[in-house]
Structures are given as structure tokens and as C-alpha cells.
Short mmCIF file of C-alpha atoms in Angstrom, two decimals:
data_model
loop_
_atom_site.label_atom_id
_atom_site.label_comp_id
_atom_site.label_asym_id
_atom_site.label_seq_id
_atom_site.Cartn_x
_atom_site.Cartn_y
_atom_site.Cartn_z
CA MET A 1 35.70 6.79 -36.56
CA LYS A 2 36.23 8.67 -33.29
CA LYS A 3 33.17 10.82 -34.02
CA PHE A 4 31.10 7.70 -34.68
CA CYS A 5 32.17 6.16 -31.35
CA VAL A 6 31.26 9.35 -29.52
CA LEU A 7 27.81 9.31 -31.10
CA ILE A 8 27.29 5.68 -30.08
CA LEU A 9 28.35 6.48 -26.52
CA CYS A 10 26.00 9.47 -26.36
CA PHE A 11 23.15 7.34 -27.69
CA CYS A 12 23.76 4.64 -25.08
CA LEU A 13 23.88 7.19 -22.27
CA SER A 14 20.71 8.92 -23.42
CA THR A 15 18.91 5.58 -23.74
CA ALA A 16 19.94 4.56 -20.25
CA PHE A 17 18.82 7.91 -18.85
CA ALA A 18 15.49 7.73 -20.69
CA ALA A 19 14.65 4.26 -19.39
CA LYS A 20 11.70 4.33 -17.04
CA PRO A 21 11.82 3.01 -13.47
CA LYS A 22 10.18 -0.39 -13.01
CA HIS A 23 7.66 1.03 -10.56
CA GLN A 24 6.16 4.28 -9.35
CA TYR A 25 6.94 5.51 -5.85
CA VAL A 26 5.35 7.90 -3.40
CA ARG A 27 7.05 9.61 -0.44
CA LEU A 28 4.83 10.01 2.63
CA LYS A 29 6.00 12.53 5.23
CA THR A 30 4.76 13.18 8.76
CA ASP A 31 6.16 14.97 11.82
CA LEU A 32 7.14 11.50 13.11
CA GLY A 33 9.22 10.66 10.04
CA GLU A 34 8.75 9.55 6.46
CA CYS A 35 8.62 6.48 4.26
CA VAL A 36 8.69 5.62 0.57
CA ILE A 37 5.97 3.41 -0.89
CA MET A 38 6.39 1.33 -4.05
CA LEU A 39 3.15 0.88 -6.01
CA TYR A 40 2.51 -2.53 -7.56
CA ASN A 41 2.16 -2.81 -11.33
CA GLU A 42 -0.12 -5.82 -10.78
CA THR A 43 -2.84 -3.47 -9.52
CA PRO A 44 -2.86 -0.72 -12.17
CA LEU A 45 -6.25 0.79 -11.27
CA HIS A 46 -5.22 1.42 -7.67
CA ARG A 47 -1.68 2.45 -8.65
CA ASP A 48 -2.85 5.05 -11.15
CA ASN A 49 -5.54 6.39 -8.84
CA PHE A 50 -3.09 6.79 -5.95
CA VAL A 51 -0.60 8.61 -8.17
CA LYS A 52 -3.35 10.87 -9.53
CA LEU A 53 -4.57 11.87 -6.07
CA THR A 54 -1.02 12.39 -4.84
CA LYS A 55 -0.17 14.68 -7.75
CA LYS A 56 -3.36 16.66 -7.11
CA GLY A 57 -2.36 17.16 -3.49
CA ILE A 58 -5.48 15.44 -2.18
CA TYR A 59 -3.56 13.75 0.64
CA ASN A 60 -1.63 16.80 1.79
CA GLY A 61 -2.87 17.88 5.18
CA THR A 62 -4.98 14.77 5.78
CA LEU A 63 -4.60 12.73 8.96
CA PHE A 64 -3.95 9.19 9.99
CA HIS A 65 -7.40 9.12 11.51
CA ARG A 66 -7.64 5.46 12.60
CA VAL A 67 -4.69 3.82 14.33
CA ILE A 68 -4.77 0.37 15.92
CA LYS A 69 -1.53 -1.03 17.33
CA ASP A 70 -0.50 -4.45 15.98
CA PHE A 71 -3.04 -4.00 13.18
CA MET A 72 -2.79 -0.99 10.86
CA ILE A 73 -2.70 2.80 10.46
CA GLN A 74 -5.40 4.30 8.21
CA GLY A 75 -5.60 7.64 6.41
CA GLY A 76 -6.79 9.34 3.26
CA ASP A 77 -10.11 10.74 4.46
CA PRO A 78 -10.49 14.13 2.69
CA ASP A 79 -12.69 15.36 5.56
CA SER A 80 -9.80 15.01 7.99
CA LYS A 81 -8.01 18.09 6.65
CA LYS A 82 -10.13 20.47 8.71
CA ALA A 83 -11.30 18.08 11.41
CA LYS A 84 -11.83 19.39 14.90
CA PRO A 85 -10.19 17.61 17.85
CA GLY A 86 -12.07 14.44 18.76
CA GLU A 87 -14.27 14.56 15.66
CA MET A 88 -15.27 11.14 14.30
CA LEU A 89 -13.64 10.50 10.91
CA GLY A 90 -13.63 7.81 8.26
CA GLU A 91 -16.70 8.60 6.18
CA GLY A 92 -15.01 11.05 3.78
CA SER A 93 -14.88 10.28 0.08
CA VAL A 94 -13.63 11.61 -3.26
CA GLY A 95 -16.95 10.57 -4.81
CA TYR A 96 -16.03 7.26 -6.45
CA THR A 97 -14.73 3.77 -5.76
CA VAL A 98 -12.02 1.67 -7.42
CA PRO A 99 -12.84 -1.90 -8.56
CA ALA A 100 -11.19 -4.60 -6.46
CA GLU A 101 -7.90 -5.98 -7.79
CA PHE A 102 -7.20 -9.12 -5.78
CA ARG A 103 -3.96 -10.96 -6.60
CA ASP A 104 -2.97 -14.17 -4.82
CA SER A 105 0.67 -13.09 -4.79
CA LEU A 106 -0.13 -9.83 -2.95
CA PHE A 107 -0.94 -10.33 0.71
CA HIS A 108 -1.14 -8.45 4.00
CA LYS A 109 2.45 -8.70 5.23
CA LYS A 110 3.84 -5.94 7.42
CA GLY A 111 4.49 -2.74 5.44
CA VAL A 112 1.98 -3.18 2.62
CA LEU A 113 -0.34 -0.46 1.36
CA ALA A 114 -3.96 -1.53 0.98
CA ALA A 115 -7.30 0.08 0.20
CA ALA A 116 -9.97 0.69 2.80
CA ARG A 117 -13.60 0.09 1.81
CA ASP A 118 -17.13 -0.19 3.11
CA ASP A 119 -19.26 -3.35 3.09
CA ASN A 120 -20.22 -3.20 -0.60
CA PRO A 121 -20.68 -6.71 -2.12
CA GLU A 122 -18.20 -6.07 -4.96
CA LYS A 123 -15.48 -5.26 -2.39
CA ALA A 124 -14.73 -2.09 -4.37
CA SER A 125 -12.15 0.14 -2.71
CA SER A 126 -12.54 3.65 -1.34
CA GLY A 127 -11.36 6.18 -3.90
CA SER A 128 -8.90 7.70 -1.42
CA GLN A 129 -8.76 5.96 1.95
CA PHE A 130 -5.90 3.53 2.53
CA TYR A 131 -4.03 1.78 5.31
CA LEU A 132 -0.49 0.62 6.00
CA VAL A 133 -0.20 -2.75 7.73
CA GLN A 134 1.70 -3.20 10.98
CA GLY A 135 0.18 -6.47 12.16
CA ARG A 136 2.09 -8.98 14.26
CA LYS A 137 3.85 -12.33 13.96
CA PHE A 138 1.75 -15.50 13.92
CA SER A 139 2.40 -19.10 14.93
CA ASP A 140 1.54 -22.08 12.73
CA GLU A 141 -1.37 -22.88 15.02
CA GLU A 142 -2.78 -19.37 14.71
CA LEU A 143 -2.43 -19.47 10.92
CA ASP A 144 -4.20 -22.84 10.85
CA ARG A 145 -7.11 -21.32 12.76
CA THR A 146 -7.15 -18.29 10.44
CA GLU A 147 -7.39 -20.59 7.41
CA THR A 148 -10.29 -22.53 8.92
CA SER A 149 -12.35 -19.85 10.63
CA ARG A 150 -11.72 -16.66 8.68
CA LEU A 151 -10.18 -17.22 5.25
CA LYS A 152 -11.79 -20.55 4.37
CA ALA A 153 -8.69 -21.10 2.23
CA LYS A 154 -5.09 -22.26 2.53
CA ILE A 155 -2.28 -19.76 3.05
CA PRO A 156 0.62 -20.57 0.66
CA ALA A 157 3.78 -21.86 2.37
CA TYR A 158 5.93 -18.84 1.48
CA GLN A 159 3.27 -16.47 2.81
CA ARG A 160 3.00 -18.45 6.04
CA GLU A 161 6.74 -18.03 6.50
CA VAL A 162 6.42 -14.25 6.10
CA TYR A 163 3.55 -14.08 8.58
CA LYS A 164 5.66 -16.07 11.08
CA THR A 165 8.88 -14.07 10.68
CA ILE A 166 7.89 -10.56 9.57
CA GLY A 167 4.24 -10.43 10.54
CA GLY A 168 1.10 -8.97 9.07
CA VAL A 169 -2.69 -9.38 9.09
CA PRO A 170 -3.54 -12.63 7.26
CA HIS A 171 -7.30 -12.57 7.85
CA LEU A 172 -7.62 -9.55 5.51
CA ASP A 173 -6.25 -11.44 2.50
CA ARG A 174 -8.63 -11.73 -0.47
CA LYS A 175 -10.92 -9.19 1.18
CA TYR A 176 -9.11 -5.87 0.68
CA THR A 177 -6.93 -4.86 -2.27
CA VAL A 178 -3.20 -4.74 -1.55
CA TYR A 179 -1.49 -2.41 -4.02
CA GLY A 180 1.92 -1.36 -2.72
CA GLU A 181 4.51 -1.69 0.02
CA VAL A 182 6.92 0.44 2.02
CA VAL A 183 10.46 0.03 0.68
CA GLN A 184 12.13 2.68 2.85
CA GLY A 185 11.27 3.92 6.32
CA ILE A 186 9.03 1.08 7.49
CA ASP A 187 9.72 2.18 11.09
CA LEU A 188 7.29 5.03 10.50
CA ILE A 189 4.41 2.55 10.73
CA ASP A 190 5.55 1.45 14.20
CA LEU A 191 5.95 5.06 15.32
CA VAL A 192 2.45 6.06 14.22
CA ALA A 193 0.93 2.84 15.57
CA ALA A 194 2.37 3.63 19.02
CA VAL A 195 0.73 7.05 19.49
CA PRO A 196 -2.04 7.43 22.11
CA THR A 197 -5.56 7.26 20.64
CA ASP A 198 -9.11 8.03 21.76
CA LYS A 199 -12.07 5.64 21.96
CA ASN A 200 -12.55 5.93 18.17
CA ASP A 201 -8.90 4.99 17.49
CA ARG A 202 -8.09 8.52 16.38
CA PRO A 203 -4.67 9.76 17.54
CA ALA A 204 -4.95 12.19 20.45
CA ALA A 205 -2.46 14.46 18.67
CA ASP A 206 -3.01 14.86 14.93
CA VAL A 207 -0.61 12.96 12.67
CA LYS A 208 -0.75 14.91 9.40
CA MET A 209 0.77 13.76 6.14
CA THR A 210 2.07 15.14 2.88
CA MET A 211 2.72 13.03 -0.20
CA THR A 212 4.78 13.47 -3.33
CA VAL A 213 5.46 11.22 -6.31
CA LEU A 214 9.15 10.47 -6.79
CA LYS A 215 10.55 11.87 -10.02
CA ARG A 216 12.09 9.52 -12.58
CA ARG A 217 15.73 10.10 -11.62
CA GLU A 218 15.02 9.69 -7.91
CA ALA A 219 12.98 6.52 -8.54
CA LYS A 220 15.75 4.98 -10.65
CA LYS A 221 18.31 5.77 -7.97
CA LEU A 222 16.10 4.15 -5.35
CA GLU A 223 15.67 1.01 -7.45
CA LYS A 224 19.44 0.68 -7.80
CA GLU A 225 19.80 0.97 -4.02
CA ILE A 226 17.12 -1.67 -3.47
CA GLU A 227 18.71 -4.02 -6.01
CA LYS A 228 22.11 -3.56 -4.37
CA GLU A 229 20.66 -4.29 -0.95
CA LEU A 230 18.93 -7.45 -2.20
CA LYS A 231 22.14 -8.74 -3.76
CA PHE A 232 23.99 -8.08 -0.52
CA LYS A 233 21.41 -10.08 1.45
CA GLU A 234 21.53 -12.95 -1.06
CA ASN A 235 25.32 -13.15 -0.82
CA SER A 236 25.51 -12.64 2.93
CA PRO A 237 27.03 -15.62 4.83
CA LEU A 238 24.42 -15.01 7.55
CA ARG A 239 21.57 -15.66 5.15
CA ALA A 240 19.34 -18.43 6.45
#
């Protein structure tokens, strides 16, 4: 009987260890700091492509080549790896695009990862270039104007609340694919967004990046930490 119980216990432990994380995560490092990005399962084409390029090391050594304070920080141009100082960047490509994956529940709040693109009519995403949203906070009046003049659509109430309290870039919704968000180290976006830039919005001093995909054990540990933090916030007496 004791042997049987031990076997059951071992089976339970092995099953728990083998369980996959709910999401895939990428760690982005720069000389200014690092962050961890969670990739959305609702956008599998972009998720899988980002993981593939990260594992291949495509992003290692590339720059944040376009930085606009209170808007976003953009990177992922393969040509930026060997770029000379002051060189215009942003046209580099991995030779393919990714079909758009618009989801009404995924929007341009501060901290999200989204895909850059050109003006193609299908709104297909660049195969490698991406941006992280900094944005700013908006008033109800500003959001009303954005709905009327730029989106031609209503912003859901819960999204309006996020844009008013956390911030973001609402006029990009339904135009560029959002496919992830920073879950640790969101301050990195503010640090990069604050660096001096030239007339082409390229940082005066290169901001290089390296990326790695979190391994299963590390991802599961992170998810437990996130879940614990969420429960703490929900039970906090200071919660609004």
C-alpha cells in the first residue's frame, strides 16, 4: 500500500512538472534594463513568428531605431545590427509579412507589444519589426474626439478606463496587430523613450537589445508570481 501511495505521489508531481505554462514569454535586455513580454495566445501567427525569430537570434544586436516619447519605442529592423551612426533605419525586413490578427479585446494600452507595418491594404505586419507602447493618459473628451475623427468606432468602456488611468495610444487600435504585453520591467519603456534622439527619431546613442525565450520552468514560476500579485491586488483594502 505504501509503495502504491508513493507511485501516486510521484505521478502527481511529474504531471504537475510536465504541465505547460499558459503563455510563452520573451526576455528583452538592453544596457538600460530589461523586461519580460508575455505573448498572447489569441494571436498565434504573431506569437509563433516572434518566438521563432527570438530563438534564431534575429533580434540580438538590433537597435531600438525609432523612439518617440509619449508614443512608442520601435525595433526589430535586421539592418540595424551594423548601422552606422545617424543612418536612417526602418526599411529592413526578414523577407515576409504576417497576416493581421486584429482582436477587439487586444488594444494599445501602455506596455503592449504590437507589429509595425507599411501601408499595405491588408494591414499585414512586418515579419520582424515591432514596437512597445508608452503612450499617455487621455481624458474623456480626447477619447470622444479619437472615436469620431480617427477610429470611426466606439471605444469599449473598460478600455476607456485603461486609457484614462494607465494610458496608451488609442488611435492605433484596429490598425496594427497587438500580440503581447510587458508583464515585468515596464519601466524599461519609459527609460528608452526618454533618451535623446535625432531628427529621424533614432536614439543618439545606440540602444541595442538581446532576446531570449523563457524556458518552461522559468515561465511557470513567473506565472505563479503574476497570479499571486493579482490575488493580492484583488484582496487589497486599497483597491478602488
